[in-house]
Amino acid sequence: MPAPDPNSKPRLAAGCRWAEANGSERMLMFPEGALRLQGTGREILERCDGQRSVQQIVDEMQAQYKTGESGRIEQEVSKFLESLQQKRIVDF
Amino acid sequence: MLPNPLALITEITHRCPLHCVYCSNPLEMQKAAAELSTEEWVRVFREAGKLGVLHLHLTGGEPLARTDLTELISGARTAGLYVNLITSGIGLSEARLAALVEAGLEHIQLSFQDSREAEANEIAGTRGHAYKLQLSRLIRQFKIAFTINVVVHRQNLDHLADIITMAEELGPDRLEIANVQYYGWALRNRDLLLPTRQQVEQSQQTVAAAEERLRGRMRIDFTAPDYYARYPKACMGGWGRRLLLLDPAGQVLPCHAAGVLPGMRFDNVREHPLDWIWRESAAFQRFRGEDWMPEPCRSCERRTEDFGGCRCQAFLLTGDAAATDPVCTLAPTHGVVEQALNQISAGAVPSSIPPVPANWIYRPNPGAMSE
Ligand SMILES: C[S@@+](CC[C@H](N)C(=O)[O-])C[C@H]1O[C@@H](n2cnc3c(N)ncnc32)[C@H](O)[C@@H]1O
Ligand code: SF4
Ligand code: SF4
């Protein structure tokens, strides 16, 4: 599967969820392991709620990190989602 | 500092309606009467959650043989664990699956023996293949993660491509292709299961091509056969480093097969807290870290990656649990593995056994034995 379409709405795949723990780190649970997420990875993934489109996620990230050029953020989001999709953690 | 265990593997029963010739369960299985009660299991899950365990793998035997599986799952979720069920699927109706999912089941791993019905039933000693196909279609209708597991060996590696196609049609999130590991009943049947070098090489190519083709649709996890590897696997991620395994009667072991090791005493959750067993018990400390290591491991730079390999394999093949895993090409005892492989490549055993191999040693059902 190629990079996500800007209009698709990514969500966590079946069998993947956030662990209840709180703090600066959040843990994403999936069948064969868990990811400790901080920073942008966490911010992108927290927006994968099946409501927001990829484009919206990019826009929101851009608004938050005003420094980044638009192309780079878009690419980063798209690469990150693609790799998680291959791991069967995100669907879009 | 000693890390917390990441996962708890629970063999909640050794009862099983199948008789797989590769079954890794111990030759001496626990009987139904010795099994922990529902309350005892749920208490263990709570202790595990407090100890920092993230994942619970419910396995066996056949976990569906426990009529309280739904309660075990909800108890584990309440304890904060991620719940995975490893199953043959035999005993799972639509209503029961719905109840398990409702109770909080998050991932199901269903095992197949082959893509061909007659061969699959031959390996399992039970006619279950057709039902597994039906069940897969049912599982896909529920919102849980789905993995198909197939144990591969000399009898089915020649049609690995068909096995992958079968999985593709059933549409799981993952396909786990696991080469047989030689413990329990598998070791008894090793002469019939050990693949040829040619099969191993071919299978690696088949898997690589399928991974490429299926990327993003179905993830493939492939466990290579350690007999053909240069270095051993990091068994259980190191002894007493990441995993705890409970047998049906509450004995806590560092791995599936450790029960075979002579002179070891495994503590029981009926007598000790899980936390104490993890940190303090003699069994968990026996091969933890590097102090126990012999040469060549002691001065080998790979020791922090593979931890000297598997203690049970070392014992089963050399008689010494503290030896370097003999699958390692650097091990002084590597000859025992080479000998087994030479026998296969010399054609001492036919590479693909025509119709029905008569000499399987089938795994019995301890539930049946105790009745
Ligand atoms: C012992 S079984 C118990 C659960 C259930 N009865 C089943 O077979 O799915 C646990 C898992 O280990 C796999 N397995 C069994 N024996 C094995 C062996 N010798 N080597 C590698 N995997 C094995 C099974 O296919 C299954 O996925
Ligand atoms: S006999 Fe087969 S189905 Fe039963 S526990 Fe062993 S591997 Fe699983
Ligand atoms: S010598 Fe020991 S540590 Fe080194 S690769 Fe072999 S088993 Fe691993």
JSON list of N, CA, C and O in Angstrom, two decimals, chain B residues 16 59 67 121 126 166 239 289 320 336:
[
{"chain": "B", "resi": 16, "resn": "CYS", "atom": "N", "xyz": [-6.07, -30.63, 25.39]},
{"chain": "B", "resi": 16, "resn": "CYS", "atom": "CA", "xyz": [-6.16, -30.19, 24.00]},
{"chain": "B", "resi": 16, "resn": "CYS", "atom": "C", "xyz": [-6.74, -31.30, 23.14]},
{"chain": "B", "resi": 16, "resn": "CYS", "atom": "O", "xyz": [-6.30, -32.45, 23.25]},
{"chain": "B", "resi": 59, "resn": "THR", "atom": "N", "xyz": [-2.40, -19.30, 26.47]},
{"chain": "B", "resi": 59, "resn": "THR", "atom": "CA", "xyz": [-2.08, -20.41, 25.59]},
{"chain": "B", "resi": 59, "resn": "THR", "atom": "C", "xyz": [-2.25, -21.71, 26.35]},
{"chain": "B", "resi": 59, "resn": "THR", "atom": "O", "xyz": [-2.87, -21.75, 27.41]},
{"chain": "B", "resi": 67, "resn": "THR", "atom": "N", "xyz": [-13.51, -23.60, 30.57]},
{"chain": "B", "resi": 67, "resn": "THR", "atom": "CA", "xyz": [-14.85, -23.04, 30.39]},
{"chain": "B", "resi": 67, "resn": "THR", "atom": "C", "xyz": [-14.95, -21.62, 30.96]},
{"chain": "B", "resi": 67, "resn": "THR", "atom": "O", "xyz": [-15.90, -20.90, 30.67]},
{"chain": "B", "resi": 121, "resn": "ASN", "atom": "N", "xyz": [-4.54, -32.33, 8.70]},
{"chain": "B", "resi": 121, "resn": "ASN", "atom": "CA", "xyz": [-5.17, -33.22, 9.67]},
{"chain": "B", "resi": 121, "resn": "ASN", "atom": "C", "xyz": [-4.24, -34.33, 10.13]},
{"chain": "B", "resi": 121, "resn": "ASN", "atom": "O", "xyz": [-4.27, -34.77, 11.27]},
{"chain": "B", "resi": 126, "resn": "THR", "atom": "N", "xyz": [-5.99, -34.86, 14.02]},
{"chain": "B", "resi": 126, "resn": "THR", "atom": "CA", "xyz": [-7.39, -34.48, 14.28]},
{"chain": "B", "resi": 126, "resn": "THR", "atom": "C", "xyz": [-7.93, -33.85, 13.00]},
{"chain": "B", "resi": 126, "resn": "THR", "atom": "O", "xyz": [-7.17, -33.21, 12.29]},
{"chain": "B", "resi": 166, "resn": "MET", "atom": "N", "xyz": [-3.21, -19.19, 1.02]},
{"chain": "B", "resi": 166, "resn": "MET", "atom": "CA", "xyz": [-4.35, -19.50, 1.88]},
{"chain": "B", "resi": 166, "resn": "MET", "atom": "C", "xyz": [-4.56, -18.37, 2.89]},
{"chain": "B", "resi": 166, "resn": "MET", "atom": "O", "xyz": [-5.68, -17.86, 3.05]},
{"chain": "B", "resi": 239, "resn": "TRP", "atom": "N", "xyz": [17.27, -15.34, 29.57]},
{"chain": "B", "resi": 239, "resn": "TRP", "atom": "CA", "xyz": [16.68, -16.03, 30.74]},
{"chain": "B", "resi": 239, "resn": "TRP", "atom": "C", "xyz": [16.30, -15.02, 31.84]},
{"chain": "B", "resi": 239, "resn": "TRP", "atom": "O", "xyz": [17.14, -14.26, 32.30]},
{"chain": "B", "resi": 289, "resn": "GLY", "atom": "N", "xyz": [21.78, -13.02, 33.44]},
{"chain": "B", "resi": 289, "resn": "GLY", "atom": "CA", "xyz": [23.07, -12.33, 33.35]},
{"chain": "B", "resi": 289, "resn": "GLY", "atom": "C", "xyz": [24.13, -13.20, 32.69]},
{"chain": "B", "resi": 289, "resn": "GLY", "atom": "O", "xyz": [23.82, -14.10, 31.89]},
{"chain": "B", "resi": 320, "resn": "ASP", "atom": "N", "xyz": [24.08, -30.88, 29.13]},
{"chain": "B", "resi": 320, "resn": "ASP", "atom": "CA", "xyz": [24.54, -29.86, 30.07]},
{"chain": "B", "resi": 320, "resn": "ASP", "atom": "C", "xyz": [23.79, -28.55, 29.83]},
{"chain": "B", "resi": 320, "resn": "ASP", "atom": "O", "xyz": [23.96, -27.91, 28.80]},
{"chain": "B", "resi": 336, "resn": "VAL", "atom": "N", "xyz": [26.81, -32.13, 17.21]},
{"chain": "B", "resi": 336, "resn": "VAL", "atom": "CA", "xyz": [25.54, -32.87, 17.36]},
{"chain": "B", "resi": 336, "resn": "VAL", "atom": "C", "xyz": [24.47, -32.33, 16.42]},
{"chain": "B", "resi": 336, "resn": "VAL", "atom": "O", "xyz": [23.61, -33.07, 15.95]}
]
